[in-house]
Short mmCIF file of C-alpha atoms in Angstrom, two decimals:
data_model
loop_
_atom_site.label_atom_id
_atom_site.label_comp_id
_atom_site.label_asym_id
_atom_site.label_seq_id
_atom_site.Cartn_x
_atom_site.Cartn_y
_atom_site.Cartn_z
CA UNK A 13 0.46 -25.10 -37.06
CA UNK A 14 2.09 -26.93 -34.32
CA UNK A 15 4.41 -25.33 -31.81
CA UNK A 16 8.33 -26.13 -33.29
CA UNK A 17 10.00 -28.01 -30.97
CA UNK A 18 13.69 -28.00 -29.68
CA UNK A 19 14.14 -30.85 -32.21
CA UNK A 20 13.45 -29.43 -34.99
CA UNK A 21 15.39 -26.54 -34.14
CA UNK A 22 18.36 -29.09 -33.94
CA UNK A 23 17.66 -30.15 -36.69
CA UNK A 24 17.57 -27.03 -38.63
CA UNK A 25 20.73 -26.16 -37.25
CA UNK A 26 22.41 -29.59 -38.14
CA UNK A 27 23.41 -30.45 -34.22
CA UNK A 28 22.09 -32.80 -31.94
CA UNK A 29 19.35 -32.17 -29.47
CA UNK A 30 21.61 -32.00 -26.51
CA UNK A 31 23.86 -29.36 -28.52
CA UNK A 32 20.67 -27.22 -28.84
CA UNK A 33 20.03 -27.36 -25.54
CA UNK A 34 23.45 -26.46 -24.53
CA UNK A 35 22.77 -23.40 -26.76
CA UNK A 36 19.93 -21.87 -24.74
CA UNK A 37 20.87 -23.05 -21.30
CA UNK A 38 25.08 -22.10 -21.42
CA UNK A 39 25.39 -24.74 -18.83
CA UNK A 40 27.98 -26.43 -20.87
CA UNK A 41 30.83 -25.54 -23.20
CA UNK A 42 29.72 -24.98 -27.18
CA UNK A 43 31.48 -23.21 -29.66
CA UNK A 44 30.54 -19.48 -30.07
CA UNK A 45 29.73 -20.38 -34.21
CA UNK A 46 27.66 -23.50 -33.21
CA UNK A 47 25.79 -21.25 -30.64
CA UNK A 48 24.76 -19.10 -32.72
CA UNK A 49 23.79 -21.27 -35.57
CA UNK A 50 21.20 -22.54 -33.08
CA UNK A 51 20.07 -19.42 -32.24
CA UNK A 52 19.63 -18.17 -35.64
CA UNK A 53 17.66 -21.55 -36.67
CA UNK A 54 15.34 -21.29 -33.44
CA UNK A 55 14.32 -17.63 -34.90
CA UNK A 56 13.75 -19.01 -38.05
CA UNK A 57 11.60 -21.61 -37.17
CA UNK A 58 9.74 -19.00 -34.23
CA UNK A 59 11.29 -20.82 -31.37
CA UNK A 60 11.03 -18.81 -28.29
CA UNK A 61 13.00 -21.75 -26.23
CA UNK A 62 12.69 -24.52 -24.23
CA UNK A 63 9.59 -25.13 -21.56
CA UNK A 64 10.72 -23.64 -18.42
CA UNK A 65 8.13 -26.26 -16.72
CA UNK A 66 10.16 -28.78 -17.92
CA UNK A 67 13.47 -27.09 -16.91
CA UNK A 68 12.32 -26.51 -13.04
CA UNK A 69 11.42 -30.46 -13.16
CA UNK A 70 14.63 -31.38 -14.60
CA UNK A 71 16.75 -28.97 -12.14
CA UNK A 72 14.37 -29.54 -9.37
CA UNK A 73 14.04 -25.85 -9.00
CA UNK A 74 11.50 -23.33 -9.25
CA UNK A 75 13.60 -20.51 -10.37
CA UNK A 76 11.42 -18.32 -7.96
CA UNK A 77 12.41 -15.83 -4.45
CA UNK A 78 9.50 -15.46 -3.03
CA UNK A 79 9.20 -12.01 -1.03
CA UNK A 80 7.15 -11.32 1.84
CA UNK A 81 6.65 -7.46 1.99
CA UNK A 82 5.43 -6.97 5.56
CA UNK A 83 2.39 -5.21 4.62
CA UNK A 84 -0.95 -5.41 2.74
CA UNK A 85 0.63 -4.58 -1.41
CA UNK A 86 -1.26 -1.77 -1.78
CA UNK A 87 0.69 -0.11 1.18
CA UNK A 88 4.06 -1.58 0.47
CA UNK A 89 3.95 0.07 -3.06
CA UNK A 90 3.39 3.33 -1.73
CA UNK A 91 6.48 3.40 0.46
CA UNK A 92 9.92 4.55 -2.09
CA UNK A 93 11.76 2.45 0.78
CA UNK A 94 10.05 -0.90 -0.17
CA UNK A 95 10.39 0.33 -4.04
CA UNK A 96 14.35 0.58 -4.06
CA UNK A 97 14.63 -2.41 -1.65
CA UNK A 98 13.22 -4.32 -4.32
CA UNK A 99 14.57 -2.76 -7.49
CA UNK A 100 17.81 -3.35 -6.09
CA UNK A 101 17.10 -6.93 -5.31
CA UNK A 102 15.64 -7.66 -8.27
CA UNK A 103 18.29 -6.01 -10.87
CA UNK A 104 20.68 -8.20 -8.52
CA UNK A 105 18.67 -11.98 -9.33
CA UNK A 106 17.38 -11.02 -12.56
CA UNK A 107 20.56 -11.89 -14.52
CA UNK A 108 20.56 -15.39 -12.92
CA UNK A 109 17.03 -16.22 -14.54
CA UNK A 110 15.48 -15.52 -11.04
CA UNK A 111 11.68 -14.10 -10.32
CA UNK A 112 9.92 -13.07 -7.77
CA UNK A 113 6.99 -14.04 -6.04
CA UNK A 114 5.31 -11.20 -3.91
CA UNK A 115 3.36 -12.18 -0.68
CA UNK A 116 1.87 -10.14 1.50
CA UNK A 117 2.60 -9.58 5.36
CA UNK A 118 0.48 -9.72 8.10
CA UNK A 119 -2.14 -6.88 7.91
CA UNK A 120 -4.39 -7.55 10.89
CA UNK A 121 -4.22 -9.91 13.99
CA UNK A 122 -7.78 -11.47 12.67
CA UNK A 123 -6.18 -12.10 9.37
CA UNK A 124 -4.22 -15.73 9.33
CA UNK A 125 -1.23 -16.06 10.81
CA UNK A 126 1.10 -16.65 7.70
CA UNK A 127 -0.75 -16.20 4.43
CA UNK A 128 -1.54 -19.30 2.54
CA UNK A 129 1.54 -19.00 0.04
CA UNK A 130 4.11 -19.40 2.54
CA UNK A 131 2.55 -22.85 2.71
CA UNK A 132 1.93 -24.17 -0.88
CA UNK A 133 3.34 -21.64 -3.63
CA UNK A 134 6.95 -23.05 -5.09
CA UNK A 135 10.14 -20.89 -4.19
CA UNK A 136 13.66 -21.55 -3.53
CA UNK A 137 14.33 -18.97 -1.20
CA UNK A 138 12.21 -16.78 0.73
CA UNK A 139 13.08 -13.28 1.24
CA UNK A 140 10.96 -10.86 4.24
CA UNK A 141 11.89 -7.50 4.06
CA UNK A 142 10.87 -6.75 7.68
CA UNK A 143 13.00 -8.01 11.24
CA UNK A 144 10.87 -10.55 12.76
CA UNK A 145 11.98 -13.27 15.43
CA UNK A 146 12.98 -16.89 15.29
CA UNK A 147 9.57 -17.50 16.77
CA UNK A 148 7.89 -16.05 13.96
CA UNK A 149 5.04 -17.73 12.07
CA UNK A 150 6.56 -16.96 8.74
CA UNK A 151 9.99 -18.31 9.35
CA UNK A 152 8.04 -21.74 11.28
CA UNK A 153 6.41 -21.88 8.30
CA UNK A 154 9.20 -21.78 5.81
CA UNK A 155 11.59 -24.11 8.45
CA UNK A 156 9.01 -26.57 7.74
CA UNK A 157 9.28 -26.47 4.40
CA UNK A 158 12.93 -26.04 4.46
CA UNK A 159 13.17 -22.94 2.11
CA UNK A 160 16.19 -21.29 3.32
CA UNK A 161 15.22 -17.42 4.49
CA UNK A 162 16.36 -14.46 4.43
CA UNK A 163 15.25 -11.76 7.05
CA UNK A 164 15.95 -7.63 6.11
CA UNK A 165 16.25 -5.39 8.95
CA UNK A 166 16.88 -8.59 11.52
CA UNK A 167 19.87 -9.33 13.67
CA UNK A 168 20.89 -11.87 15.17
CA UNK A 169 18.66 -14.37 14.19
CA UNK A 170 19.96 -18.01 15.00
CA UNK A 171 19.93 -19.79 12.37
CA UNK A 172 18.88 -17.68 9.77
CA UNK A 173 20.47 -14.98 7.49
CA UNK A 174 20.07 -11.53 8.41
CA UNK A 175 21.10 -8.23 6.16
CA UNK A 176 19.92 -5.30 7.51
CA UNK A 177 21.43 -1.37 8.86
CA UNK A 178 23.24 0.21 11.73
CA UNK A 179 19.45 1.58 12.43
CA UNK A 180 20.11 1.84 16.19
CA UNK A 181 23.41 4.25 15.85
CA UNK A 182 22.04 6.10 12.72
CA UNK A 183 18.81 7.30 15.61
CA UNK A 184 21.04 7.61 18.53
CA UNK A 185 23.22 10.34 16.20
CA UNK A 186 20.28 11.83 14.89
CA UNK A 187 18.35 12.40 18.80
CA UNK A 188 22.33 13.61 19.82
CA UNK A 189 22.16 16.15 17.13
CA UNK A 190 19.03 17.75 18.23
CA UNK A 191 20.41 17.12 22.00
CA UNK A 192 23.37 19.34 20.78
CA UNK A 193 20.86 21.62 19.06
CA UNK A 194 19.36 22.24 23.27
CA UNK A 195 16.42 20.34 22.74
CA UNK A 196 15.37 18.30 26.00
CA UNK A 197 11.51 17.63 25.09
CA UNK A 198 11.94 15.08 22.11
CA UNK A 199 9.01 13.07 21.03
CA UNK A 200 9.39 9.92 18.66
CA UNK A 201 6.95 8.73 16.31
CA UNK A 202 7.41 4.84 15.04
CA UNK A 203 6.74 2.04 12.94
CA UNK A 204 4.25 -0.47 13.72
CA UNK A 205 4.87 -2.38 16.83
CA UNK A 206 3.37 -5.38 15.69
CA UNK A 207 0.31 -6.79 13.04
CA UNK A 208 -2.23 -5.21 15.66
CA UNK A 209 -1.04 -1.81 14.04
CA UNK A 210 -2.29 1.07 16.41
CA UNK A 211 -2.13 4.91 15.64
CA UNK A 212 -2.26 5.84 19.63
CA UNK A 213 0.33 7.23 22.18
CA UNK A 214 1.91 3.81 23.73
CA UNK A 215 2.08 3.42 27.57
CA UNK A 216 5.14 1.84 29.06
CA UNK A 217 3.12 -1.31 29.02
CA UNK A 218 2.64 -1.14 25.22
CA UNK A 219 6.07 -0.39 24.38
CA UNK A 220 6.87 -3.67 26.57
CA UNK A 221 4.55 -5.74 24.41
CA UNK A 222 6.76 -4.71 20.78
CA UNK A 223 7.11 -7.33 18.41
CA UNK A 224 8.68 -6.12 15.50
CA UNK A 225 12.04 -5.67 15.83
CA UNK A 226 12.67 -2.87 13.44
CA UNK A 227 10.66 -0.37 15.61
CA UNK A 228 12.36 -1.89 19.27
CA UNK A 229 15.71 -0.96 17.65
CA UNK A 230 14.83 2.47 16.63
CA UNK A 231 13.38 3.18 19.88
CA UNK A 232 16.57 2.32 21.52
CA UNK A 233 18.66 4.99 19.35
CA UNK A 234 16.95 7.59 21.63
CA UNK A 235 17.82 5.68 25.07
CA UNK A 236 21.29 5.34 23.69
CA UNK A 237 21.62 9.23 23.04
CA UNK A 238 20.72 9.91 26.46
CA UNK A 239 17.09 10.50 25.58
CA UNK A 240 13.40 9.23 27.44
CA UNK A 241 11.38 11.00 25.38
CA UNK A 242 8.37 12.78 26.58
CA UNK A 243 5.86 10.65 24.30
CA UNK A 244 6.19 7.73 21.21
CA UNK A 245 3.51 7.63 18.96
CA UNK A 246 2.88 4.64 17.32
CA UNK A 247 1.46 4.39 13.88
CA UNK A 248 -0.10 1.74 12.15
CA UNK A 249 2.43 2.09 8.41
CA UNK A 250 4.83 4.29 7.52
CA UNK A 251 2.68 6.91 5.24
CA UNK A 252 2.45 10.38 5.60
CA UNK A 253 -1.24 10.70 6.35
CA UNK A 254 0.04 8.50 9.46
CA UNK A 255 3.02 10.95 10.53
CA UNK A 256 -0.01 13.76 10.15
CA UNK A 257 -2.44 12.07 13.12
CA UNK A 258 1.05 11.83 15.13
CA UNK A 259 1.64 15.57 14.51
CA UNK A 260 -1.98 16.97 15.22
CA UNK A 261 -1.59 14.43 18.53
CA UNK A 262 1.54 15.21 19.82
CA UNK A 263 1.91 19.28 19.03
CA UNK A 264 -1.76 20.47 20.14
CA UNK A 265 -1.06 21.18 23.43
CA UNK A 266 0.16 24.52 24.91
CA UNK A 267 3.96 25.33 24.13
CA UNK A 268 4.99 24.51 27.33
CA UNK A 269 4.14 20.62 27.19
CA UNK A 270 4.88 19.72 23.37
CA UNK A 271 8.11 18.40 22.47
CA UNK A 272 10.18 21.01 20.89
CA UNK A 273 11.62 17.81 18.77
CA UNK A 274 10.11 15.13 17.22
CA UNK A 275 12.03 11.91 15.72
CA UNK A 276 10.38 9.59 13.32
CA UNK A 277 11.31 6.38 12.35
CA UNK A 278 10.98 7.43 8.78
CA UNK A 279 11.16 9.77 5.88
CA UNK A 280 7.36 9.56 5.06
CA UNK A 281 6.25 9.55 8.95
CA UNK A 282 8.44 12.60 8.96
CA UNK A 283 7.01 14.08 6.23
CA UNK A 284 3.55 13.73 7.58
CA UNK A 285 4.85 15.31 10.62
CA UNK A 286 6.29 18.67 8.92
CA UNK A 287 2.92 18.72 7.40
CA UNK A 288 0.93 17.96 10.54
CA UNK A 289 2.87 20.97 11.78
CA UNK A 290 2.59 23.27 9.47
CA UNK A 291 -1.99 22.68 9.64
CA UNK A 292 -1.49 23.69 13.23
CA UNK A 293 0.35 26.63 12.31
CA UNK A 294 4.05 25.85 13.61
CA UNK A 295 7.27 27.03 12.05
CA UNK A 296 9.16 23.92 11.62
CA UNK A 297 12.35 24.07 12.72
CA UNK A 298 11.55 27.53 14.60
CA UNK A 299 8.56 26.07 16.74
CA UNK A 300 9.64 21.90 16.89
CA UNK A 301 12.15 20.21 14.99
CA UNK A 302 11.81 16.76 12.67
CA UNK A 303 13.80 14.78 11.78
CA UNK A 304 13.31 11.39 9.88
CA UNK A 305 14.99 8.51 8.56
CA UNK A 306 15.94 6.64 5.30
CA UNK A 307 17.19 9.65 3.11
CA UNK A 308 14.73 10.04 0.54
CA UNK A 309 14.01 12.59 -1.80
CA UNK A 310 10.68 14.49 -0.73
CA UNK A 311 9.98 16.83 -3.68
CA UNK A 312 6.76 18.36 -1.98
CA UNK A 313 8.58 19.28 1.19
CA UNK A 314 10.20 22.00 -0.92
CA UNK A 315 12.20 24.07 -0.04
CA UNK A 316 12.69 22.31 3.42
CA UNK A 317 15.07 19.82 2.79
CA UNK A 318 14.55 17.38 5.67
CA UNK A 319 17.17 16.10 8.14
CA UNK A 320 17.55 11.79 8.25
CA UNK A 321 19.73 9.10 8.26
CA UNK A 322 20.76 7.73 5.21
CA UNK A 323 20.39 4.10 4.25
CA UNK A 324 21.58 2.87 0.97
CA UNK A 325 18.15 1.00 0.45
CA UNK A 326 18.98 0.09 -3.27
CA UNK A 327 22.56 -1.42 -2.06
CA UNK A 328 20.76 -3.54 0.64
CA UNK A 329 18.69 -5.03 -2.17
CA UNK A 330 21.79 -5.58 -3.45
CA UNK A 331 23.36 -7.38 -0.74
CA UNK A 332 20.10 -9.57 -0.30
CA UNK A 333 20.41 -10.75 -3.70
CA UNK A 334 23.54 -11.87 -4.11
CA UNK A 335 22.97 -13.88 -0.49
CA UNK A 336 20.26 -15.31 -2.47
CA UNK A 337 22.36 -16.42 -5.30
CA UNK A 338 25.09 -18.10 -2.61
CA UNK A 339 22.46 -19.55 -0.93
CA UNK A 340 20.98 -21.42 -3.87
CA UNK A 341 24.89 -22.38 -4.89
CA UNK A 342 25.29 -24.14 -1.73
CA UNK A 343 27.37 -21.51 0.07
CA UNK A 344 27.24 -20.14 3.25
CA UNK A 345 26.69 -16.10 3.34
CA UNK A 346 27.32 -14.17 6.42
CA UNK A 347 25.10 -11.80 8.22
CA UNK A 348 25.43 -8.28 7.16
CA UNK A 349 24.79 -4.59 8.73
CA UNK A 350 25.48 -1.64 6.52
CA UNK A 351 26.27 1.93 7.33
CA UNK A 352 23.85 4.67 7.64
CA UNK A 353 24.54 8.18 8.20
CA UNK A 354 23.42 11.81 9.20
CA UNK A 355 22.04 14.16 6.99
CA UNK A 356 21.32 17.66 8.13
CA UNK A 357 18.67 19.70 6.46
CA UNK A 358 16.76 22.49 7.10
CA UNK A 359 14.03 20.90 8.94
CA UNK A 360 16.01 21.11 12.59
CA UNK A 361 17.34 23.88 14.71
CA UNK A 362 17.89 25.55 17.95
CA UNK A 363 15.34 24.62 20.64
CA UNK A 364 12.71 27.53 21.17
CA UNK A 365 13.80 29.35 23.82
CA UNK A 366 11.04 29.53 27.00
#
């Protein structure tokens, strides 16, 4: 038996074709009666609706936000921060008929440049969930196409739409809490610098060379606070088995050396530091202090509770989307920075004393 067709629904239904199709598409006015007349002839006849092939030629549109995730997939999907950023973007589009397309980010400086979907797959609008630079192969990539963009955690991007947090401040309160707490040895570890992705103490010359912008900003919370701390380890993705090399790197010297505080530039790093701490057999907050950032909920850190900034990662999906939506209406949306703030836990405290 042959596929039905939108005509025969129409005719089933007793309206013209172009009623029917006002029926499934609501891009026009139709009575509510004749509406559903349609609809109830289309699941007679087993009519699931119209080809969307034939709707993106018609509207000249693929219906499809394609998101570069900054990382290899695999990696992404492990991180809750990645998770909500996208469940909030998506529940934002969805209702608009709008889909996804997930690409992956740079993984390794022998991989190519921008990843071969930037370059042929249809999308609308691109979406990268990581602060890159107007210089970036990505966004060259996607000028060159003209697919508008949209860049999380950048600022001030000429030219291109940025959403992203108050990242810098929510560090700089979180290094003066500790400063209040008497700590004067604070150690940071961060996010990947750039697609080279080293797990290694960086030099002055290293921290020079940073590309992404997410991890630069961070980084500058603690010179804003008053803080040069004592060492930044740099990891290669924010996992916890990363923020557990920092640990074992930066706390394994005599007491006298290791920071007494350690700032990382997330919740899982963080984790993997507590952790990391807790194998060499330190009392965390009693022997160093962590703190983190993104305010996630870390079940096997129980009962610590651990101290962070919170972002509202789900609302910032939010806030993407609907620029999405403006964007493909032909409007204008403006940059955006959202509010983080402190939460104190259990997992900081009074400095050691000598």
């Amino acid at each position: 038996m042959s596929r039905p067709t939108l005509a025969d629904v129409a005719s089933r239904a007793g309206v013209s074709v172009s009623t029917a199709s006002l029926a499934f598409s609501g891009a026009g006015p139709i009575a509510d009666s004749t509406k559903q007349r349609v609809l109830d002839a289309a699941a007679e006849l087993d009519y699931s609706g119209p080809n969307p092939l034939g709707r993106q030629l018609r509207s000249g549109r693929s219906g499809i936000v394609g998101v570069v995730v900054g990382d290899a997939l695999k990696r992404a999907f492990r991180d809750p921060v990645s998770v909500q950023l996208l469940d909030g973007l998506v529940d934002t589009i969805a209702p608009a008929g709008l889909g996804v397309l997930l690409i992956p980010g740079p993984t390794d400086v022998n991989e190519p440049a921008v990843d071969p979907l930037i370059e042929s797959a249809a999308m609308d609008v691109a979406v990268m969930i990581w602060g890159g630079t107007t210089e970036d192969p990505t966004l060259q990539a996607l000028r060159r196409r003209g697919i508008p963009a949209v860049v999380v955690e950048g600022h001030e991007l000429d030219g291109i739409l940025t959403i992203g947090i108050d990242d810098r401040h929510g560090v700089a309160e979180v290094t003066r809490h500790l400063v209040e707490l008497g700590h004067r040895r604070i150690a940071t570890v961060t996010l990947p610098f750039g697609p080279d992705r080293r797990s290694a103490v960086a030099d002055a010359g290293r921290i020079g060379q940073i590309q992404w912008k997410i991890a630069e900003r961070r980084l500058a919370g603690l010179t804003d606070a008053g803080v040069q701390p004592t060492a930044v380890f740099e990891t290669p993705a924010s996992l916890v088995e990363h923020g557990t090399a920092a640990a074992h790197a930066l706390l394994s010297g005599p007491p006298e050396n290791r920071p007494t505080a350690i700032v990382a530039q997330s919740d899982l790093l963080a984790s993997g530091v507590v952790i990391g701490a807790r194998e060499l057999g330190l009392r965390v907050p009693e022997d160093v202090s962590v703190a983190g950032f993104d305010g996630l909920d870390l079940p096997w850190l129980t009962p610590d509770v651990l101290t962070t900034v919170v972002q509202p990662i789900a609302e910032k999906g939010a806030v993407v989307g609907r620029a999405v939506q403006q964007l493909l209406a032909g409007g204008q949306p403006e940059d955006a920075v959202l509010p983080v703030a402190l939460r104190v836990g259990t997992t900081t405290g009074l400095a050691p004393i000598p």
